[in-house]
Amino acid sequence: MKILTVCGLGQGTSLILRMNVEQALGDKGIEADIEHTDVSTASSMQADYIITSNELAESLRGHSAKVFIVNNYFDMDEINKAIDENIVN
């Protein structure tokens, strides 16, 4: 399973989101290849899932990956809930 975490520039917040998604998936015993990137690059990359903010999700409409939203990249409860709703189930 390949997951992209996406922010506007692909450097700061997407890296934080990647680390938190890795932790959440690890706690659930789920293995995944997770990369962080910017929204422009993500639009041309292959992935099973893309995790990003509500504002950037619009830019990824039409991508083959399932795009789901996490608005607070530091909120582990929101990240866990989004993973449970979109990946686990």
Tab-separated table of N, CA, C and O in Angstrom:
chain	number	residue	atom	x	y	z
A	1	MET	N	0.846	-1.165	0.000
A	1	MET	CA	0.000	0.000	0.000
A	1	MET	C	0.894	1.232	0.000
A	1	MET	O	1.827	1.335	0.770
A	2	LYS	N	0.610	2.156	-0.903
A	2	LYS	CA	1.372	3.398	-0.988
A	2	LYS	C	0.479	4.565	-0.583
A	2	LYS	O	-0.634	4.707	-1.073
A	3	ILE	N	1.010	5.412	0.307
A	3	ILE	CA	0.271	6.562	0.808
A	3	ILE	C	1.120	7.808	0.601
A	3	ILE	O	2.324	7.799	0.883
A	4	LEU	N	0.493	8.867	0.118
A	4	LEU	CA	1.149	10.168	0.022
A	4	LEU	C	0.524	11.101	1.045
A	4	LEU	O	-0.699	11.171	1.154
A	5	THR	N	1.368	11.811	1.795
A	5	THR	CA	0.883	12.902	2.635
A	5	THR	C	1.280	14.186	1.916
A	5	THR	O	2.413	14.339	1.472
A	6	VAL	N	0.316	15.089	1.794
A	6	VAL	CA	0.506	16.224	0.889
A	6	VAL	C	0.211	17.551	1.590
A	6	VAL	O	-0.797	17.694	2.279
A	7	CYS	N	1.121	18.512	1.371
A	7	CYS	CA	0.878	19.897	1.779
A	7	CYS	C	1.242	20.793	0.600
A	7	CYS	O	1.582	20.305	-0.479
A	8	GLY	N	1.180	22.082	0.787
A	8	GLY	CA	1.399	23.012	-0.311
A	8	GLY	C	2.800	22.977	-0.880
A	8	GLY	O	2.989	23.041	-2.093
A	9	LEU	N	3.807	22.875	-0.024
A	9	LEU	CA	5.201	22.885	-0.472
A	9	LEU	C	5.889	21.533	-0.371
A	9	LEU	O	6.994	21.359	-0.880
A	10	GLY	N	5.296	20.586	0.314
A	10	GLY	CA	5.859	19.242	0.408
A	10	GLY	C	7.053	19.120	1.321
A	10	GLY	O	7.832	18.180	1.194
A	11	GLN	N	7.201	20.051	2.245
A	11	GLN	CA	8.391	20.009	3.093
A	11	GLN	C	8.046	19.892	4.573
A	11	GLN	O	8.425	18.943	5.221
A	12	GLY	N	7.354	20.849	5.134
A	12	GLY	CA	7.152	20.899	6.578
A	12	GLY	C	5.957	20.116	7.075
A	12	GLY	O	6.097	19.085	7.734
A	13	THR	N	4.779	20.594	6.765
A	13	THR	CA	3.600	19.976	7.355
A	13	THR	C	3.318	18.591	6.787
A	13	THR	O	2.819	17.730	7.502
A	14	SER	N	3.640	18.354	5.529
A	14	SER	CA	3.422	17.011	4.994
A	14	SER	C	4.379	16.005	5.643
A	14	SER	O	4.034	14.834	5.811
A	15	LEU	N	5.568	16.446	6.042
A	15	LEU	CA	6.503	15.567	6.753
A	15	LEU	C	5.951	15.238	8.134
A	15	LEU	O	6.000	14.080	8.570
A	16	ILE	N	5.409	16.244	8.819
A	16	ILE	CA	4.805	16.003	10.133
A	16	ILE	C	3.629	15.039	9.995
A	16	ILE	O	3.491	14.095	10.768
A	17	LEU	N	2.791	15.269	8.984
A	17	LEU	CA	1.664	14.374	8.756
A	17	LEU	C	2.160	12.965	8.459
A	17	LEU	O	1.611	11.992	8.974
A	18	ARG	N	3.202	12.831	7.651
A	18	ARG	CA	3.747	11.502	7.343
A	18	ARG	C	4.181	10.783	8.616
A	18	ARG	O	3.871	9.608	8.814
A	19	MET	N	4.905	11.480	9.478
A	19	MET	CA	5.374	10.853	10.720
A	19	MET	C	4.197	10.428	11.591
A	19	MET	O	4.212	9.344	12.175
A	20	ASN	N	3.153	11.258	11.649
A	20	ASN	CA	1.991	10.905	12.466
A	20	ASN	C	1.188	9.760	11.844
A	20	ASN	O	0.669	8.910	12.558
A	21	VAL	N	1.096	9.727	10.523
A	21	VAL	CA	0.411	8.619	9.853
A	21	VAL	C	1.205	7.326	10.047
A	21	VAL	O	0.624	6.263	10.304
A	22	GLU	N	2.531	7.406	9.957
A	22	GLU	CA	3.363	6.211	10.210
A	22	GLU	C	3.132	5.675	11.611
A	22	GLU	O	3.016	4.464	11.813
A	23	GLN	N	3.053	6.580	12.578
A	23	GLN	CA	2.814	6.164	13.962
A	23	GLN	C	1.440	5.515	14.100
A	23	GLN	O	1.303	4.452	14.716
A	24	ALA	N	0.426	6.144	13.521
A	24	ALA	CA	-0.938	5.618	13.632
A	24	ALA	C	-1.053	4.245	12.960
A	24	ALA	O	-1.643	3.326	13.527
A	25	LEU	N	-0.476	4.106	11.779
A	25	LEU	CA	-0.538	2.817	11.087
A	25	LEU	C	0.264	1.764	11.839
A	25	LEU	O	-0.156	0.609	11.944
A	26	GLY	N	1.418	2.156	12.361
A	26	GLY	CA	2.244	1.234	13.142
A	26	GLY	C	1.500	0.728	14.361
A	26	GLY	O	1.563	-0.469	14.682
A	27	ASP	N	0.793	1.609	15.036
A	27	ASP	CA	0.003	1.210	16.203
A	27	ASP	C	-1.096	0.218	15.830
A	27	ASP	O	-1.520	-0.590	16.649
A	28	LYS	N	-1.562	0.284	14.583
A	28	LYS	CA	-2.616	-0.618	14.113
A	28	LYS	C	-2.040	-1.874	13.453
A	28	LYS	O	-2.782	-2.741	13.002
A	29	GLY	N	-0.715	-1.949	13.349
A	29	GLY	CA	-0.075	-3.106	12.732
A	29	GLY	C	-0.200	-3.118	11.225
A	29	GLY	O	-0.144	-4.166	10.595
A	30	ILE	N	-0.360	-1.953	10.622
A	30	ILE	CA	-0.520	-1.835	9.165
A	30	ILE	C	0.785	-1.315	8.570
A	30	ILE	O	1.296	-0.276	8.992
A	31	GLU	N	1.305	-2.032	7.572
A	31	GLU	CA	2.523	-1.605	6.892
A	31	GLU	C	2.158	-0.837	5.629
A	31	GLU	O	1.236	-1.225	4.907
A	32	ALA	N	2.893	0.236	5.367
A	32	ALA	CA	2.642	1.030	4.164
A	32	ALA	C	3.913	1.775	3.779
A	32	ALA	O	4.754	2.073	4.622
A	33	ASP	N	4.025	2.055	2.495
A	33	ASP	CA	5.083	2.918	1.977
A	33	ASP	C	4.502	4.328	1.950
A	33	ASP	O	3.563	4.595	1.197
A	34	ILE	N	5.040	5.203	2.800
A	34	ILE	CA	4.478	6.547	2.940
A	34	ILE	C	5.517	7.569	2.506
A	34	ILE	O	6.655	7.542	2.967
A	35	GLU	N	5.105	8.468	1.620
A	35	GLU	CA	5.973	9.563	1.188
A	35	GLU	C	5.259	10.881	1.421
A	35	GLU	O	4.035	10.942	1.352
A	36	HIS	N	6.023	11.949	1.669
A	36	HIS	CA	5.433	13.282	1.769
A	36	HIS	C	5.867	14.085	0.548
A	36	HIS	O	6.974	13.919	0.036
A	37	THR	N	4.953	14.917	0.072
A	37	THR	CA	5.242	15.674	-1.143
A	37	THR	C	4.318	16.901	-1.244
A	37	THR	O	3.430	17.080	-0.424
A	38	ASP	N	4.551	17.701	-2.256
A	38	ASP	CA	3.691	18.858	-2.505
A	38	ASP	C	2.537	18.461	-3.420
A	38	ASP	O	2.579	17.420	-4.081
A	39	VAL	N	1.545	19.302	-3.466
A	39	VAL	CA	0.321	18.961	-4.187
A	39	VAL	C	0.559	18.811	-5.689
A	39	VAL	O	-0.038	17.941	-6.332
A	40	SER	N	1.446	19.611	-6.255
A	40	SER	CA	1.716	19.521	-7.691
A	40	SER	C	2.374	18.185	-8.047
A	40	SER	O	1.972	17.521	-9.007
A	41	THR	N	3.369	17.788	-7.280
A	41	THR	CA	4.049	16.515	-7.528
A	41	THR	C	3.105	15.346	-7.288
A	41	THR	O	3.111	14.363	-8.040
A	42	ALA	N	2.294	15.428	-6.238
A	42	ALA	CA	1.371	14.344	-5.906
A	42	ALA	C	0.406	14.048	-7.040
A	42	ALA	O	0.025	12.896	-7.249
A	43	SER	N	0.051	15.072	-7.794
A	43	SER	CA	-0.927	14.860	-8.859
A	43	SER	C	-0.417	13.925	-9.951
A	43	SER	O	-1.215	13.326	-10.664
A	44	SER	N	0.903	13.751	-10.050
A	44	SER	CA	1.457	12.865	-11.080
A	44	SER	C	2.056	11.587	-10.501
A	44	SER	O	2.659	10.805	-11.234
A	45	MET	N	1.915	11.366	-9.213
A	45	MET	CA	2.476	10.169	-8.572
A	45	MET	C	1.406	9.094	-8.397
A	45	MET	O	0.234	9.408	-8.219
A	46	GLN	N	1.844	7.839	-8.433
A	46	GLN	CA	0.946	6.722	-8.169
A	46	GLN	C	0.840	6.513	-6.662
A	46	GLN	O	1.842	6.604	-5.950
A	47	ALA	N	-0.356	6.238	-6.191
A	47	ALA	CA	-0.576	5.947	-4.777
A	47	ALA	C	-1.932	5.282	-4.613
A	47	ALA	O	-2.791	5.369	-5.497
A	48	ASP	N	-2.074	4.595	-3.496
A	48	ASP	CA	-3.376	4.018	-3.152
A	48	ASP	C	-4.226	5.036	-2.397
A	48	ASP	O	-5.441	5.070	-2.548
A	49	TYR	N	-3.553	5.835	-1.548
A	49	TYR	CA	-4.257	6.831	-0.738
A	49	TYR	C	-3.450	8.116	-0.717
A	49	TYR	O	-2.215	8.088	-0.711
A	50	ILE	N	-4.158	9.229	-0.670
A	50	ILE	CA	-3.547	10.536	-0.470
A	50	ILE	C	-4.240	11.177	0.724
A	50	ILE	O	-5.469	11.229	0.783
A	51	ILE	N	-3.431	11.649	1.671
A	51	ILE	CA	-3.964	12.325	2.851
A	51	ILE	C	-3.516	13.776	2.774
A	51	ILE	O	-2.323	14.065	2.667
A	52	THR	N	-4.481	14.683	2.838
A	52	THR	CA	-4.172	16.102	2.709
A	52	THR	C	-5.242	16.944	3.383
A	52	THR	O	-6.180	16.408	3.974
A	53	SER	N	-5.114	18.252	3.274
A	53	SER	CA	-6.092	19.171	3.860
A	53	SER	C	-7.276	19.352	2.910
A	53	SER	O	-7.199	19.031	1.723
A	54	ASN	N	-8.331	19.895	3.453
A	54	ASN	CA	-9.531	20.156	2.663
A	54	ASN	C	-9.237	21.065	1.474
A	54	ASN	O	-9.708	20.820	0.361
A	55	GLU	N	-8.426	22.099	1.688
A	55	GLU	CA	-8.124	23.045	0.620
A	55	GLU	C	-7.361	22.399	-0.531
A	55	GLU	O	-7.621	22.690	-1.703
A	56	LEU	N	-6.410	21.517	-0.210
A	56	LEU	CA	-5.593	20.900	-1.259
A	56	LEU	C	-6.284	19.712	-1.919
A	56	LEU	O	-5.938	19.345	-3.051
A	57	ALA	N	-7.247	19.124	-1.251
A	57	ALA	CA	-7.957	17.973	-1.821
A	57	ALA	C	-8.630	18.341	-3.140
A	57	ALA	O	-8.698	17.517	-4.058
A	58	GLU	N	-9.107	19.570	-3.249
A	58	GLU	CA	-9.743	20.008	-4.497
A	58	GLU	C	-8.780	19.916	-5.676
A	58	GLU	O	-9.182	19.596	-6.791
A	59	SER	N	-7.493	20.203	-5.429
A	59	SER	CA	-6.487	20.159	-6.492
A	59	SER	C	-6.191	18.731	-6.948
A	59	SER	O	-5.610	18.537	-8.006
A	60	LEU	N	-6.557	17.751	-6.130
A	60	LEU	CA	-6.254	16.356	-6.440
A	60	LEU	C	-7.483	15.599	-6.942
A	60	LEU	O	-7.438	14.384	-7.110
A	61	ARG	N	-8.555	16.326	-7.189
A	61	ARG	CA	-9.765	15.698	-7.724
A	61	ARG	C	-9.426	15.040	-9.050
A	61	ARG	O	-8.744	15.617	-9.887
A	62	GLY	N	-9.864	13.835	-9.244
A	62	GLY	CA	-9.586	13.098	-10.465
A	62	GLY	C	-8.381	12.178	-10.354
A	62	GLY	O	-8.127	11.377	-11.254
A	63	HIS	N	-7.623	12.275	-9.258
A	63	HIS	CA	-6.484	11.366	-9.047
A	63	HIS	C	-7.025	9.960	-8.819
A	63	HIS	O	-8.104	9.782	-8.261
A	64	SER	N	-6.275	8.959	-9.262
A	64	SER	CA	-6.733	7.574	-9.115
A	64	SER	C	-6.720	7.101	-7.663
A	64	SER	O	-7.407	6.145	-7.318
A	65	ALA	N	-5.934	7.747	-6.815
A	65	ALA	CA	-5.870	7.363	-5.401
A	65	ALA	C	-7.116	7.852	-4.672
A	65	ALA	O	-7.742	8.826	-5.074
A	66	LYS	N	-7.445	7.159	-3.590
A	66	LYS	CA	-8.511	7.644	-2.712
A	66	LYS	C	-7.942	8.794	-1.895
A	66	LYS	O	-6.959	8.616	-1.173
A	67	VAL	N	-8.533	9.956	-2.028
A	67	VAL	CA	-8.064	11.151	-1.320
A	67	VAL	C	-8.942	11.356	-0.100
A	67	VAL	O	-10.170	11.391	-0.222
A	68	PHE	N	-8.317	11.449	1.066
A	68	PHE	CA	-9.104	11.795	2.242
A	68	PHE	C	-8.422	12.888	3.040
A	68	PHE	O	-7.244	13.149	2.894
A	69	ILE	N	-9.224	13.520	3.869
A	69	ILE	CA	-8.838	14.797	4.472
A	69	ILE	C	-8.516	14.669	5.945
A	69	ILE	O	-9.245	14.024	6.695
A	70	VAL	N	-7.413	15.293	6.335
A	70	VAL	CA	-7.072	15.540	7.731
A	70	VAL	C	-6.759	17.028	7.808
A	70	VAL	O	-5.860	17.508	7.138
A	71	ASN	N	-7.528	17.761	8.578
A	71	ASN	CA	-7.320	19.216	8.643
A	71	ASN	C	-6.261	19.633	9.642
A	71	ASN	O	-5.559	20.608	9.425
A	72	ASN	N	-6.140	18.904	10.755
A	72	ASN	CA	-5.116	19.226	11.751
A	72	ASN	C	-4.069	18.117	11.727
A	72	ASN	O	-4.305	17.030	12.250
A	73	TYR	N	-2.928	18.410	11.125
A	73	TYR	CA	-1.893	17.386	10.930
A	73	TYR	C	-1.240	16.954	12.237
A	73	TYR	O	-0.467	16.004	12.261
A	74	PHE	N	-1.531	17.646	13.332
A	74	PHE	CA	-0.962	17.303	14.642
A	74	PHE	C	-1.943	16.519	15.511
A	74	PHE	O	-1.556	16.035	16.562
A	75	ASP	N	-3.167	16.416	15.095
A	75	ASP	CA	-4.222	15.813	15.905
A	75	ASP	C	-4.285	14.300	15.642
A	75	ASP	O	-4.873	13.854	14.661
A	76	MET	N	-3.699	13.520	16.549
A	76	MET	CA	-3.656	12.064	16.359
A	76	MET	C	-5.054	11.451	16.394
A	76	MET	O	-5.297	10.448	15.730
A	77	ASP	N	-5.977	12.038	17.142
A	77	ASP	CA	-7.347	11.511	17.160
A	77	ASP	C	-7.985	11.661	15.778
A	77	ASP	O	-8.626	10.730	15.284
A	78	GLU	N	-7.811	12.825	15.139
A	78	GLU	CA	-8.362	13.035	13.800
A	78	GLU	C	-7.684	12.119	12.784
A	78	GLU	O	-8.341	11.538	11.919
A	79	ILE	N	-6.367	11.965	12.901
A	79	ILE	CA	-5.632	11.096	11.974
A	79	ILE	C	-6.083	9.647	12.124
A	79	ILE	O	-6.365	8.959	11.139
A	80	ASN	N	-6.188	9.175	13.359
A	80	ASN	CA	-6.642	7.797	13.590
A	80	ASN	C	-8.058	7.579	13.077
A	80	ASN	O	-8.347	6.541	12.467
A	81	LYS	N	-8.937	8.547	13.300
A	81	LYS	CA	-10.314	8.426	12.828
A	81	LYS	C	-10.355	8.367	11.304
A	81	LYS	O	-11.065	7.543	10.718
A	82	ALA	N	-9.579	9.220	10.637
A	82	ALA	CA	-9.556	9.228	9.169
A	82	ALA	C	-9.005	7.913	8.620
A	82	ALA	O	-9.526	7.381	7.630
A	83	ILE	N	-7.981	7.383	9.259
A	83	ILE	CA	-7.423	6.098	8.817
A	83	ILE	C	-8.441	4.982	9.026
A	83	ILE	O	-8.641	4.132	8.146
A	84	ASP	N	-9.091	4.982	10.173
A	84	ASP	CA	-10.093	3.947	10.448
A	84	ASP	C	-11.230	3.999	9.427
A	84	ASP	O	-11.702	2.964	8.958
A	85	GLU	N	-11.663	5.185	9.065
A	85	GLU	CA	-12.788	5.333	8.138
A	85	GLU	C	-12.411	5.050	6.683
A	85	GLU	O	-13.261	4.618	5.898
A	86	ASN	N	-11.150	5.291	6.324
A	86	ASN	CA	-10.785	5.206	4.904
A	86	ASN	C	-9.865	4.053	4.537
A	86	ASN	O	-9.855	3.627	3.386
A	87	ILE	N	-9.079	3.547	5.475
A	87	ILE	CA	-8.136	2.479	5.151
A	87	ILE	C	-8.524	1.180	5.832
A	87	ILE	O	-8.579	0.132	5.200
A	88	VAL	N	-8.799	1.236	7.114
A	88	VAL	CA	-9.060	0.017	7.880
A	88	VAL	C	-10.381	-0.605	7.468
A	88	VAL	O	-10.488	-1.814	7.296
A	89	ASN	N	-11.417	0.204	7.290
A	89	ASN	CA	-12.748	-0.337	6.959
A	89	ASN	C	-12.955	-0.502	5.489
A	89	ASN	O	-12.552	0.060	4.635
